[in-house]
PDB file of C-alpha atoms in Angstrom:
ATOM      1  CA  MET G 302      73.732  -5.944 -48.665  1.00  0.00           C
ATOM      2  CA  ASN G 303      73.354  -2.064 -46.086  1.00  0.00           C
ATOM      3  CA  LYS G 304      69.895  -1.612 -48.610  1.00  0.00           C
ATOM      4  CA  LEU G 305      68.940  -5.388 -47.853  1.00  0.00           C
ATOM      5  CA  PHE G 306      70.424  -5.250 -43.646  1.00  0.00           C
ATOM      6  CA  PHE G 307      68.210  -2.139 -43.648  1.00  0.00           C
ATOM      7  CA  LEU G 308      64.686  -3.414 -44.786  1.00  0.00           C
ATOM      8  CA  SER G 309      65.050  -6.510 -42.485  1.00  0.00           C
ATOM      9  CA  VAL G 310      65.408  -3.899 -39.790  1.00  0.00           C
ATOM     10  CA  ILE G 311      62.311  -2.545 -41.055  1.00  0.00           C
ATOM     11  CA  VAL G 312      60.272  -5.800 -41.282  1.00  0.00           C
ATOM     12  CA  ILE G 313      61.186  -6.666 -37.480  1.00  0.00           C
ATOM     13  CA  PHE G 314      60.722  -3.861 -36.023  1.00  0.00           C
ATOM     14  CA  THR G 315      57.042  -3.542 -37.527  1.00  0.00           C
ATOM     15  CA  ILE G 316      56.539  -7.521 -36.694  1.00  0.00           C
ATOM     16  CA  SER G 317      57.344  -6.096 -32.600  1.00  0.00           C
ATOM     17  CA  PHE G 318      55.805  -3.231 -33.096  1.00  0.00           C
ATOM     18  CA  ASN G 319      52.414  -4.810 -33.875  1.00  0.00           C
ATOM     19  CA  GLY G 320      52.703  -7.653 -31.897  1.00  0.00           C
ATOM     20  CA  CYS G 321      53.186  -5.246 -28.349  1.00  0.00           C
ATOM     21  CA  TYR G 322      50.520  -3.154 -29.278  1.00  0.00           C
ATOM     22  CA  ALA G 323      47.669  -5.845 -29.802  1.00  0.00           C
ATOM     23  CA  LYS G 324      49.212  -7.527 -26.974  1.00  0.00           C
ATOM     24  CA  GLU G 325      49.092  -3.868 -24.777  1.00  0.00           C
ATOM     25  CA  ASN G 326      44.819  -3.283 -26.417  1.00  0.00           C
ATOM     26  CA  SER G 327      44.051  -6.574 -25.615  1.00  0.00           C
ATOM     27  CA  SER G 328      41.832  -5.372 -22.921  1.00  0.00           C
ATOM     28  CA  TRP G 329      40.290  -2.441 -24.674  1.00  0.00           C
ATOM     29  CA  SER G 330      38.839  -5.821 -27.201  1.00  0.00           C
ATOM     30  CA  ASP G 331      38.048  -7.601 -24.514  1.00  0.00           C
ATOM     31  CA  TYR G 332      35.733  -4.652 -23.556  1.00  0.00           C
ATOM     32  CA  LEU G 333      33.963  -3.881 -27.106  1.00  0.00           C
ATOM     33  CA  GLN G 334      33.650  -7.613 -27.471  1.00  0.00           C
ATOM     34  CA  ASP G 335      31.253  -7.553 -23.580  1.00  0.00           C
ATOM     35  CA  SER G 336      30.025  -4.915 -24.748  1.00  0.00           C
ATOM     36  CA  ILE G 337      29.004  -6.038 -28.726  1.00  0.00           C
ATOM     37  CA  GLN G 338      27.196  -8.792 -26.447  1.00  0.00           C
ATOM     38  CA  VAL G 339      25.751  -6.861 -24.126  1.00  0.00           C
ATOM     39  CA  LYS G 340      23.651  -5.022 -27.163  1.00  0.00           C
ATOM     40  CA  SER G 341      23.249  -8.392 -28.547  1.00  0.00           C
ATOM     41  CA  PRO G 342      19.139  -9.355 -29.238  1.00  0.00           C
ATOM     42  CA  ALA G 343      20.771 -13.018 -27.072  1.00  0.00           C
ATOM     43  CA  VAL G 344      20.861 -11.121 -24.246  1.00  0.00           C
ATOM     44  CA  LYS G 345      17.421  -9.377 -23.415  1.00  0.00           C
ATOM     45  CA  TYR G 346      17.136  -7.252 -19.922  1.00  0.00           C
ATOM     46  CA  ILE G 347      13.844  -5.804 -18.563  1.00  0.00           C
ATOM     47  CA  HIS G 348      13.408  -2.099 -19.536  1.00  0.00           C
ATOM     48  CA  LYS G 349      10.898   0.424 -18.448  1.00  0.00           C
ATOM     49  CA  ILE G 350       8.402  -0.435 -21.302  1.00  0.00           C
ATOM     50  CA  ASP G 351       8.864  -4.118 -19.923  1.00  0.00           C
ATOM     51  CA  VAL G 352       7.259  -3.127 -17.103  1.00  0.00           C
ATOM     52  CA  LYS G 353       3.284  -3.595 -16.926  1.00  0.00           C
ATOM     53  CA  GLY G 354       1.806  -1.324 -15.425  1.00  0.00           C
ATOM     54  CA  CYS G 355       4.461   1.643 -13.493  1.00  0.00           C
ATOM     55  CA  SER G 356       1.809   2.976 -10.861  1.00  0.00           C
ATOM     56  CA  VAL G 357      -1.484   1.979  -9.064  1.00  0.00           C
ATOM     57  CA  ASP G 358      -4.579   4.353  -9.120  1.00  0.00           C
ATOM     58  CA  TYR G 359      -4.696   7.056  -6.336  1.00  0.00           C
ATOM     59  CA  ASP G 360      -1.216   5.707  -5.226  1.00  0.00           C
ATOM     60  CA  GLU G 361       2.244   7.409  -4.989  1.00  0.00           C
ATOM     61  CA  VAL G 362       3.846   3.943  -5.269  1.00  0.00           C
ATOM     62  CA  ASP G 363       6.185   4.583  -8.589  1.00  0.00           C
ATOM     63  CA  PHE G 364       7.058   0.167  -9.942  1.00  0.00           C
ATOM     64  CA  CYS G 365       8.995   1.521 -13.015  1.00  0.00           C
ATOM     65  CA  THR G 366      12.140   3.789 -10.525  1.00  0.00           C
ATOM     66  CA  ASN G 367      16.317   2.376 -11.651  1.00  0.00           C
ATOM     67  CA  GLU G 368      16.105   0.945  -8.324  1.00  0.00           C
ATOM     68  CA  LYS G 369      13.075  -1.518  -9.047  1.00  0.00           C
ATOM     69  CA  LEU G 370      14.660  -1.939 -11.994  1.00  0.00           C
ATOM     70  CA  ILE G 371      17.513  -3.104 -11.048  1.00  0.00           C
ATOM     71  CA  ASN G 372      15.679  -5.470  -8.850  1.00  0.00           C
ATOM     72  CA  TYR G 373      14.209  -6.995 -11.476  1.00  0.00           C
ATOM     73  CA  ASN G 374      17.508  -8.197 -13.249  1.00  0.00           C
ATOM     74  CA  ASN G 375      18.891  -9.387 -10.646  1.00  0.00           C
ATOM     75  CA  ILE G 376      16.461 -11.786 -10.227  1.00  0.00           C
ATOM     76  CA  ILE G 377      16.123 -12.456 -14.126  1.00  0.00           C
ATOM     77  CA  LYS G 378      20.388 -13.360 -14.106  1.00  0.00           C
ATOM     78  CA  SER G 379      19.177 -15.054 -10.780  1.00  0.00           C
ATOM     79  CA  LYS G 380      17.026 -17.754 -12.448  1.00  0.00           C
ATOM     80  CA  LYS G 381      15.606 -19.162 -10.088  1.00  0.00           C
ATOM     81  CA  SER G 382      11.979 -18.833 -10.028  1.00  0.00           C
ATOM     82  CA  ASN G 383       9.267 -19.037  -6.427  1.00  0.00           C
ATOM     83  CA  PHE G 384       5.708 -18.991  -8.205  1.00  0.00           C
ATOM     84  CA  ASP G 385       3.824 -20.701 -11.155  1.00  0.00           C
ATOM     85  CA  LYS G 386       7.351 -22.804 -12.199  1.00  0.00           C
ATOM     86  CA  ASN G 387       8.895 -20.376 -13.942  1.00  0.00           C
ATOM     87  CA  LYS G 388       7.922 -17.353 -12.574  1.00  0.00           C
ATOM     88  CA  PHE G 389       9.143 -14.912  -9.516  1.00  0.00           C
ATOM     89  CA  LEU G 390       6.381 -13.485  -7.275  1.00  0.00           C
ATOM     90  CA  MET G 391       8.389 -10.326  -5.531  1.00  0.00           C
ATOM     91  CA  SER G 392       6.974  -8.026  -2.660  1.00  0.00           C
ATOM     92  CA  PHE G 393       8.426  -4.970  -1.900  1.00  0.00           C
ATOM     93  CA  LYS G 394       7.784  -2.191   1.142  1.00  0.00           C
ATOM     94  CA  GLU G 395       6.847   1.419   0.454  1.00  0.00           C
ATOM     95  CA  ARG G 396       6.310   3.637   3.629  1.00  0.00           C
ATOM     96  CA  ASN G 397       3.717   0.698   5.295  1.00  0.00           C
ATOM     97  CA  ASP G 398       2.089  -1.751   2.496  1.00  0.00           C
ATOM     98  CA  LEU G 399       3.112  -4.276   0.672  1.00  0.00           C
ATOM     99  CA  TYR G 400       3.321  -3.602  -3.137  1.00  0.00           C
ATOM    100  CA  PHE G 401       3.637  -7.159  -5.505  1.00  0.00           C
ATOM    101  CA  ALA G 402       4.800  -7.434  -8.914  1.00  0.00           C
ATOM    102  CA  ILE G 403       5.044 -11.146 -11.359  1.00  0.00           C
ATOM    103  CA  ILE G 404       8.177 -10.921 -12.955  1.00  0.00           C
ATOM    104  CA  ASP G 405       8.421 -13.516 -16.203  1.00  0.00           C
ATOM    105  CA  MET G 406      11.514 -15.796 -16.054  1.00  0.00           C
ATOM    106  CA  GLU G 407      10.615 -16.610 -19.400  1.00  0.00           C
ATOM    107  CA  GLY G 408       9.553 -13.731 -21.254  1.00  0.00           C
ATOM    108  CA  LYS G 409      11.508 -10.628 -19.361  1.00  0.00           C
ATOM    109  CA  LYS G 410       8.612  -8.882 -18.530  1.00  0.00           C
ATOM    110  CA  VAL G 411       7.111  -7.566 -15.443  1.00  0.00           C
ATOM    111  CA  TYR G 412       3.396  -7.602 -13.866  1.00  0.00           C
ATOM    112  CA  THR G 413       2.787  -5.349 -11.557  1.00  0.00           C
ATOM    113  CA  PHE G 414      -0.366  -6.357  -9.010  1.00  0.00           C
ATOM    114  CA  PRO G 415      -3.056  -2.849  -9.267  1.00  0.00           C
ATOM    115  CA  ALA G 416      -3.374  -2.808  -4.955  1.00  0.00           C
ATOM    116  CA  SER G 417      -1.407  -3.706  -2.169  1.00  0.00           C
ATOM    117  CA  LEU G 418      -1.008  -4.803   1.535  1.00  0.00           C
ATOM    118  CA  SER G 419      -1.207  -3.294   5.422  1.00  0.00           C
ATOM    119  CA  VAL G 420       0.075  -6.004   6.942  1.00  0.00           C
ATOM    120  CA  ILE G 421      -1.613  -7.373  10.614  1.00  0.00           C
ATOM    121  CA  SER G 422       0.107  -8.628  13.504  1.00  0.00           C
ATOM    122  CA  ASN G 423       0.967 -12.110  13.532  1.00  0.00           C
ATOM    123  CA  ILE G 424      -0.866 -12.856  10.051  1.00  0.00           C
ATOM    124  CA  LYS G 425       1.680 -14.392   7.327  1.00  0.00           C
ATOM    125  CA  PRO G 426       0.652 -11.984   4.781  1.00  0.00           C
ATOM    126  CA  ILE G 427       1.244 -13.874   1.358  1.00  0.00           C
ATOM    127  CA  GLU G 428       1.104 -17.342   0.068  1.00  0.00           C
ATOM    128  CA  PHE G 429       2.075 -19.018  -2.791  1.00  0.00           C
ATOM    129  CA  SER G 430       3.724 -22.117  -4.179  1.00  0.00           C
ATOM    130  CA  LEU G 431       6.303 -23.188  -7.208  1.00  0.00           C
ATOM    131  CA  ASP G 432       3.818 -25.386  -8.142  1.00  0.00           C
ATOM    132  CA  ASN G 433       0.760 -23.917  -9.197  1.00  0.00           C
ATOM    133  CA  ASN G 434      -0.650 -20.060 -10.185  1.00  0.00           C
ATOM    134  CA  LEU G 435      -2.880 -18.784  -7.285  1.00  0.00           C
ATOM    135  CA  PHE G 436      -1.614 -16.670  -4.603  1.00  0.00           C
ATOM    136  CA  CYS G 437      -3.577 -15.380  -1.917  1.00  0.00           C
ATOM    137  CA  LEU G 438      -2.674 -11.923   0.496  1.00  0.00           C
ATOM    138  CA  SER G 439      -4.267 -11.986   4.067  1.00  0.00           C
ATOM    139  CA  GLY G 440      -3.973  -7.989   5.663  1.00  0.00           C
ATOM    140  CA  ASN G 441      -5.874  -4.505   5.102  1.00  0.00           C
ATOM    141  CA  PHE G 442      -6.735  -4.662   1.523  1.00  0.00           C
ATOM    142  CA  ASN G 443      -5.880  -1.582  -0.482  1.00  0.00           C
ATOM    143  CA  GLN G 444      -8.014  -0.771  -3.934  1.00  0.00           C
ATOM    144  CA  TYR G 445      -9.277   2.208  -4.881  1.00  0.00           C
ATOM    145  CA  ARG G 446     -12.954   1.634  -4.452  1.00  0.00           C
ATOM    146  CA  ASN G 447     -12.134  -1.435  -3.353  1.00  0.00           C
ATOM    147  CA  SER G 448     -10.935  -2.107  -0.142  1.00  0.00           C
ATOM    148  CA  TYR G 449     -11.073  -4.544   2.775  1.00  0.00           C
ATOM    149  CA  THR G 450     -10.637  -5.081   5.973  1.00  0.00           C
ATOM    150  CA  SER G 451      -9.019  -7.914   7.843  1.00  0.00           C
ATOM    151  CA  VAL G 452      -9.281 -10.462   4.765  1.00  0.00           C
ATOM    152  CA  LYS G 453      -7.725 -13.039   2.360  1.00  0.00           C
ATOM    153  CA  THR G 454      -7.998 -12.488  -0.656  1.00  0.00           C
ATOM    154  CA  CYS G 455      -7.127 -14.930  -3.329  1.00  0.00           C
ATOM    155  CA  TYR G 456      -5.804 -14.140  -6.960  1.00  0.00           C
ATOM    156  CA  GLU G 457      -5.147 -16.359 -10.357  1.00  0.00           C
ATOM    157  CA  TYR G 458      -2.626 -15.403 -12.123  1.00  0.00           C
ATOM    158  CA  HIS G 459      -3.167 -15.908 -16.041  1.00  0.00           C
ATOM    159  CA  ASN G 460      -0.456 -14.531 -18.603  1.00  0.00           C
ATOM    160  CA  GLY G 461      -0.293 -10.874 -17.208  1.00  0.00           C
ATOM    161  CA  SER G 462      -3.969 -10.928 -15.578  1.00  0.00           C
ATOM    162  CA  PHE G 463      -4.779 -11.228 -12.226  1.00  0.00           C
ATOM    163  CA  ASP G 464      -8.050 -13.480 -11.352  1.00  0.00           C
ATOM    164  CA  PHE G 465     -10.126 -12.849  -8.455  1.00  0.00           C
ATOM    165  CA  LYS G 466     -10.743 -16.327  -7.222  1.00  0.00           C
ATOM    166  CA  SER G 467     -12.322 -15.789  -3.708  1.00  0.00           C
ATOM    167  CA  ARG G 468     -12.117 -13.320  -0.067  1.00  0.00           C
ATOM    168  CA  VAL G 469     -13.051 -13.954   3.042  1.00  0.00           C
ATOM    169  CA  GLU G 470     -13.069 -12.340   6.410  1.00  0.00           C
ATOM    170  CA  LEU G 471      -9.629 -13.167   8.621  1.00  0.00           C
ATOM    171  CA  GLU G 472     -11.789 -15.289  11.248  1.00  0.00           C
ATOM    172  CA  SER G 473      -8.786 -15.953  14.290  1.00  0.00           C
ATOM    173  CA  GLU G 474      -8.372 -11.924  13.455  1.00  0.00           C
ATOM    174  CA  VAL G 475     -11.895 -10.769  14.115  1.00  0.00           C
ATOM    175  CA  LYS G 476     -12.345 -12.910  17.420  1.00  0.00           C
ATOM    176  CA  LYS G 477      -9.036 -11.113  17.895  1.00  0.00           C
ATOM    177  CA  TYR G 478     -10.432  -7.785  17.420  1.00  0.00           C
ATOM    178  CA  ASP G 479     -13.981  -8.593  19.065  1.00  0.00           C
ATOM    179  CA  ASN G 480     -13.140 -10.150  22.482  1.00  0.00           C
ATOM    180  CA  HIS G 481      -9.975  -9.011  23.933  1.00  0.00           C
ATOM    181  CA  GLY G 482      -7.996  -6.795  21.078  1.00  0.00           C
ATOM    182  CA  TYR G 483      -7.333  -3.242  20.499  1.00  0.00           C
ATOM    183  CA  ASN G 484     -10.641  -2.744  20.235  1.00  0.00           C
ATOM    184  CA  ASN G 485     -11.557  -3.318  24.075  1.00  0.00           C
ATOM    185  CA  LEU G 486      -8.685  -0.714  24.452  1.00  0.00           C
ATOM    186  CA  ILE G 487     -10.819   2.477  24.096  1.00  0.00           C
ATOM    187  CA  ASN G 488     -13.842   4.702  24.752  1.00  0.00           C
ATOM    188  CA  LYS G 489     -16.694   4.359  22.772  1.00  0.00           C
ATOM    189  CA  VAL G 490     -18.947   7.027  22.274  1.00  0.00           C
ATOM    190  CA  LYS G 491     -21.923   6.729  23.868  1.00  0.00           C
ATOM    191  CA  LEU G 492     -25.220   7.190  21.871  1.00  0.00           C
ATOM    192  CA  PRO G 493     -27.353   8.631  21.203  1.00  0.00           C
ATOM    193  CA  ILE G 494     -24.474  11.785  20.740  1.00  0.00           C
ATOM    194  CA  SER G 495     -24.133  14.624  18.532  1.00  0.00           C
ATOM    195  CA  SER G 496     -21.792  16.620  16.616  1.00  0.00           C
ATOM    196  CA  ASP G 497     -22.482  19.702  19.461  1.00  0.00           C
ATOM    197  CA  TYR G 498     -22.214  17.549  21.913  1.00  0.00           C
ATOM    198  CA  PHE G 499     -19.651  19.651  24.274  1.00  0.00           C
ATOM    199  CA  SER G 500     -21.444  23.305  23.455  1.00  0.00           C
ATOM    200  CA  LYS G 501     -24.878  21.320  24.984  1.00  0.00           C
ATOM    201  CA  CYS G 502     -23.281  20.444  27.802  1.00  0.00           C
ATOM    202  CA  ALA G 503     -21.216  23.671  27.178  1.00  0.00           C
ATOM    203  CA  GLU G 504     -25.065  25.772  27.834  1.00  0.00           C
ATOM    204  CA  LYS G 505     -25.854  24.188  31.366  1.00  0.00           C
ATOM    205  CA  ASN G 506     -22.096  22.764  33.066  1.00  0.00           C
ATOM    206  CA  ALA G 507     -18.792  23.945  34.038  1.00  0.00           C
ATOM    207  CA  ILE G 508     -16.504  23.651  31.274  1.00  0.00           C
ATOM    208  CA  LYS G 509     -14.521  21.477  33.503  1.00  0.00           C
ATOM    209  CA  LYS G 510     -17.186  19.186  34.192  1.00  0.00           C
ATOM    210  CA  CYS G 511     -17.936  18.751  30.054  1.00  0.00           C
ATOM    211  CA  GLU G 512     -14.507  18.190  29.302  1.00  0.00           C
ATOM    212  CA  GLN G 513     -14.754  15.221  31.267  1.00  0.00           C
ATOM    213  CA  LEU G 514     -17.816  14.053  30.039  1.00  0.00           C
ATOM    214  CA  GLU G 515     -16.534  14.386  26.603  1.00  0.00           C
ATOM    215  CA  ARG G 516     -13.003  12.359  27.751  1.00  0.00           C
ATOM    216  CA  SER G 517     -15.802   9.428  28.421  1.00  0.00           C
ATOM    217  CA  ASN G 518     -19.001   9.815  26.485  1.00  0.00           C
ATOM    218  CA  ASN G 519     -17.719  11.252  23.136  1.00  0.00           C
ATOM    219  CA  ARG G 520     -13.580  10.717  23.400  1.00  0.00           C
ATOM    220  CA  ALA G 521     -11.335  12.015  20.514  1.00  0.00           C
ATOM    221  CA  TYR G 522      -8.347   9.922  19.383  1.00  0.00           C
ATOM    222  CA  SER G 523      -5.359  11.419  17.512  1.00  0.00           C
ATOM    223  CA  LEU G 524      -3.620   9.331  15.124  1.00  0.00           C
ATOM    224  CA  SER G 525      -0.295   9.437  17.407  1.00  0.00           C
ATOM    225  CA  GLU G 526      -2.440   8.425  20.932  1.00  0.00           C
ATOM    226  CA  LEU G 527      -4.243   4.986  18.048  1.00  0.00           C
ATOM    227  CA  LYS G 528      -0.666   4.433  17.647  1.00  0.00           C
ATOM    228  CA  LYS G 529       0.240   4.390  21.147  1.00  0.00           C
ATOM    229  CA  ILE G 530      -2.072   2.418  22.055  1.00  0.00           C
ATOM    230  CA  SER G 531      -1.926  -0.346  19.315  1.00  0.00           C
ATOM    231  CA  PRO G 532       0.296  -0.410  16.117  1.00  0.00           C
ATOM    232  CA  ASP G 533      -2.749  -2.232  14.922  1.00  0.00           C
ATOM    233  CA  PHE G 534      -4.488   1.056  13.919  1.00  0.00           C
ATOM    234  CA  LEU G 535      -2.541   2.322  11.972  1.00  0.00           C
ATOM    235  CA  ASN G 536      -3.600  -0.554  10.066  1.00  0.00           C
ATOM    236  CA  ILE G 537      -6.284   0.196   9.574  1.00  0.00           C
ATOM    237  CA  PHE G 538      -6.036   4.384   8.968  1.00  0.00           C
ATOM    238  CA  ASP G 539      -2.893   3.383   6.544  1.00  0.00           C
ATOM    239  CA  ASN G 540      -5.201   3.258   3.727  1.00  0.00           C
ATOM    240  CA  PRO G 541      -5.925   6.263   0.601  1.00  0.00           C
ATOM    241  CA  LYS G 542      -9.699   6.446   1.515  1.00  0.00           C
ATOM    242  CA  ILE G 543      -8.428   7.598   4.863  1.00  0.00           C
ATOM    243  CA  TYR G 544      -5.757   9.842   4.930  1.00  0.00           C
ATOM    244  CA  SER G 545      -6.313  11.533   2.055  1.00  0.00           C
ATOM    245  CA  LEU G 546      -8.939  13.130   3.945  1.00  0.00           C
ATOM    246  CA  ASN G 547      -6.296  14.497   6.222  1.00  0.00           C
ATOM    247  CA  ALA G 548      -8.955  13.928   9.100  1.00  0.00           C
ATOM    248  CA  ASP G 549      -7.456  15.395  13.201  1.00  0.00           C
ATOM    249  CA  THR G 550      -9.284  12.843  15.142  1.00  0.00           C
ATOM    250  CA  PHE G 551     -11.306   9.577  14.977  1.00  0.00           C
ATOM    251  CA  ARG G 552     -14.177   8.660  17.179  1.00  0.00           C
ATOM    252  CA  PHE G 553     -15.219   4.518  17.528  1.00  0.00           C
ATOM    253  CA  LEU G 554     -19.158   4.239  17.406  1.00  0.00           C
ATOM    254  CA  PRO G 555     -20.191   1.073  19.510  1.00  0.00           C
ATOM    255  CA  GLU G 556     -20.500  -2.053  17.441  1.00  0.00           C
ATOM    256  CA  ILE G 557     -23.240  -2.133  15.646  1.00  0.00           C
ATOM    257  CA  LYS G 558     -24.530  -6.498  14.681  1.00  0.00           C
ATOM    258  CA  ASP G 559     -21.148  -7.375  12.565  1.00  0.00           C
ATOM    259  CA  SER G 560     -20.205  -3.226  11.878  1.00  0.00           C
ATOM    260  CA  PHE G 561     -17.983  -1.164  13.197  1.00  0.00           C
ATOM    261  CA  TYR G 562     -17.463   2.495  12.168  1.00  0.00           C
ATOM    262  CA  SER G 563     -15.437   5.592  13.374  1.00  0.00           C
ATOM    263  CA  ILE G 564     -16.055   9.001  12.497  1.00  0.00           C
ATOM    264  CA  ALA G 565     -13.399  11.319  11.549  1.00  0.00           C
ATOM    265  CA  GLU G 566     -13.296  14.829  12.323  1.00  0.00           C
ATOM    266  CA  LYS G 567     -11.868  17.844   9.935  1.00  0.00           C
ATOM    267  CA  TYR G 568     -10.598  20.880  11.746  1.00  0.00           C
ATOM    268  CA  MET G 569     -12.189  23.530   8.529  1.00  0.00           C
ATOM    269  CA  GLU G 570      -9.564  27.276   9.959  1.00  0.00           C
ATOM    270  CA  THR G 571     -10.003  30.712   8.343  1.00  0.00           C
ATOM    271  CA  ASP G 572      -9.403  33.699   8.817  1.00  0.00           C
ATOM    272  CA  GLU G 573     -13.016  34.589   9.953  1.00  0.00           C
ATOM    273  CA  ASP G 574     -14.055  31.425  11.281  1.00  0.00           C
ATOM    274  CA  SER G 575     -13.543  28.008  12.437  1.00  0.00           C
ATOM    275  CA  SER G 576     -15.625  24.785  11.791  1.00  0.00           C
ATOM    276  CA  SER G 577     -15.515  21.134  11.229  1.00  0.00           C
ATOM    277  CA  GLU G 578     -15.906  18.694   8.426  1.00  0.00           C
ATOM    278  CA  PHE G 579     -17.137  14.855   9.711  1.00  0.00           C
ATOM    279  CA  TYR G 580     -16.723  11.511   7.688  1.00  0.00           C
ATOM    280  CA  LEU G 581     -18.285   8.136   8.839  1.00  0.00           C
ATOM    281  CA  ILE G 582     -15.637   5.618   8.302  1.00  0.00           C
ATOM    282  CA  LYS G 583     -17.573   2.005   8.146  1.00  0.00           C
ATOM    283  CA  ILE G 584     -14.208  -0.259   9.111  1.00  0.00           C
ATOM    284  CA  LYS G 585     -15.323  -3.619   8.643  1.00  0.00           C
ATOM    285  CA  PRO G 586     -16.410  -5.529   6.962  1.00  0.00           C
ATOM    286  CA  VAL G 587     -15.312  -3.320   3.948  1.00  0.00           C
ATOM    287  CA  LEU G 588     -14.108  -0.491   4.141  1.00  0.00           C
ATOM    288  CA  ASN G 589     -16.389   2.200   3.388  1.00  0.00           C
ATOM    289  CA  VAL G 590     -16.083   6.517   3.664  1.00  0.00           C
ATOM    290  CA  GLU G 591     -19.052   8.706   3.780  1.00  0.00           C
ATOM    291  CA  LYS G 592     -18.704  12.658   3.819  1.00  0.00           C
ATOM    292  CA  ILE G 593     -21.575  13.361   6.771  1.00  0.00           C
ATOM    293  CA  GLY G 594     -20.796  17.465   6.241  1.00  0.00           C
ATOM    294  CA  ASP G 595     -20.359  19.626   9.769  1.00  0.00           C
ATOM    295  CA  TYR G 596     -23.235  18.327  11.552  1.00  0.00           C
ATOM    296  CA  TYR G 597     -24.008  14.787  12.590  1.00  0.00           C
ATOM    297  CA  SER G 598     -25.975  13.219  15.497  1.00  0.00           C
ATOM    298  CA  ILE G 599     -27.012   9.494  16.217  1.00  0.00           C
ATOM    299  CA  ASP G 600     -29.813   7.794  18.328  1.00  0.00           C
ATOM    300  CA  LYS G 601     -29.686   5.093  20.585  1.00  0.00           C
ATOM    301  CA  SER G 602     -31.167   2.515  17.571  1.00  0.00           C
ATOM    302  CA  GLY G 603     -27.792   3.756  15.477  1.00  0.00           C
ATOM    303  CA  VAL G 604     -29.812   5.896  12.888  1.00  0.00           C
ATOM    304  CA  ILE G 605     -27.279   8.867  12.334  1.00  0.00           C
ATOM    305  CA  THR G 606     -28.815  12.186  10.701  1.00  0.00           C
ATOM    306  CA  TYR G 607     -26.758  14.208   8.584  1.00  0.00           C
ATOM    307  CA  LYS G 608     -26.468  17.367   6.610  1.00  0.00           C
ATOM    308  CA  ASP G 609     -26.137  16.830   2.351  1.00  0.00           C
ATOM    309  CA  LYS G 610     -23.879  19.499   0.749  1.00  0.00           C
ATOM    310  CA  ASN G 611     -27.269  21.682   0.606  1.00  0.00           C
ATOM    311  CA  GLY G 612     -28.336  21.623   4.149  1.00  0.00           C
ATOM    312  CA  LYS G 613     -30.643  18.839   3.495  1.00  0.00           C
ATOM    313  CA  LEU G 614     -31.153  16.558   6.479  1.00  0.00           C
ATOM    314  CA  LEU G 615     -30.451  12.801   5.677  1.00  0.00           C
ATOM    315  CA  LYS G 616     -30.963   9.827   7.803  1.00  0.00           C
ATOM    316  CA  ILE G 617     -28.812   6.224   7.628  1.00  0.00           C
ATOM    317  CA  ASN G 618     -29.508   3.053   9.784  1.00  0.00           C
ATOM    318  CA  LEU G 619     -26.383   1.507  10.657  1.00  0.00           C
ATOM    319  CA  LYS G 620     -27.283  -1.305  11.447  1.00  0.00           C
TER     320      LYS G 620
END
């Protein structure tokens, strides 16, 4: 009888203990279950390997940082498309430029756009629709060997590729630029002119007079001065082709037909001497930068003479 009672007590205790243990550890079981669900192939998250293009040529942007991966996955979780029926066109700002990527909501992939856009004041930077695969970017278009100032550029998206459709100049912005914009707030160089303008003047005149003539006839601007005149100047000069020069000052030529030029000067200092290096920047219609050595001169008709790296004199008609 005592043995039977003892066995009954053990059985009851065992059942009670297991029940309590299971109850106390229900949260742990739930955690394991959630973990299994997260790791299940049925739940797909975007990882670095799913981002097609983490960088842009000759640009410091990184599309694959942890922060951006979190943003991509948050968009996937939202299940809300804004482009081409089942995709999401996202943009983000780094430094002063906008970058773009298209998230395939069904395929769980990210396709990065290989260019950036410098925004122009009062111009809508991007246009797109949920109904089709066309998007257009308006502003200063930045891409290695393919940069344009004040343009509207349109692309169609097809399965991870960006197919170029059109590019037109922003007429309203050009009108503002030509007639009453910041273009008229700066002093243009008076032709003829040469890079040794000041030293030639100083050979015949007092330094003070030459300084005054330099300010009126051959005015040079730093980036900080241009920013004070109009922040829109930074939209023009905030381009890899230009800021990689590390130029100290910029001069602006009178507009020649439909073109607008600047000459950038970079000061070169050594223990023994100091000199300058010059670059001819074509601002519009298509941005282009050309090194013109340590000397240049421009005549009244707009022909620039400069030295190549071998010291040979070359001429270009800027018209």
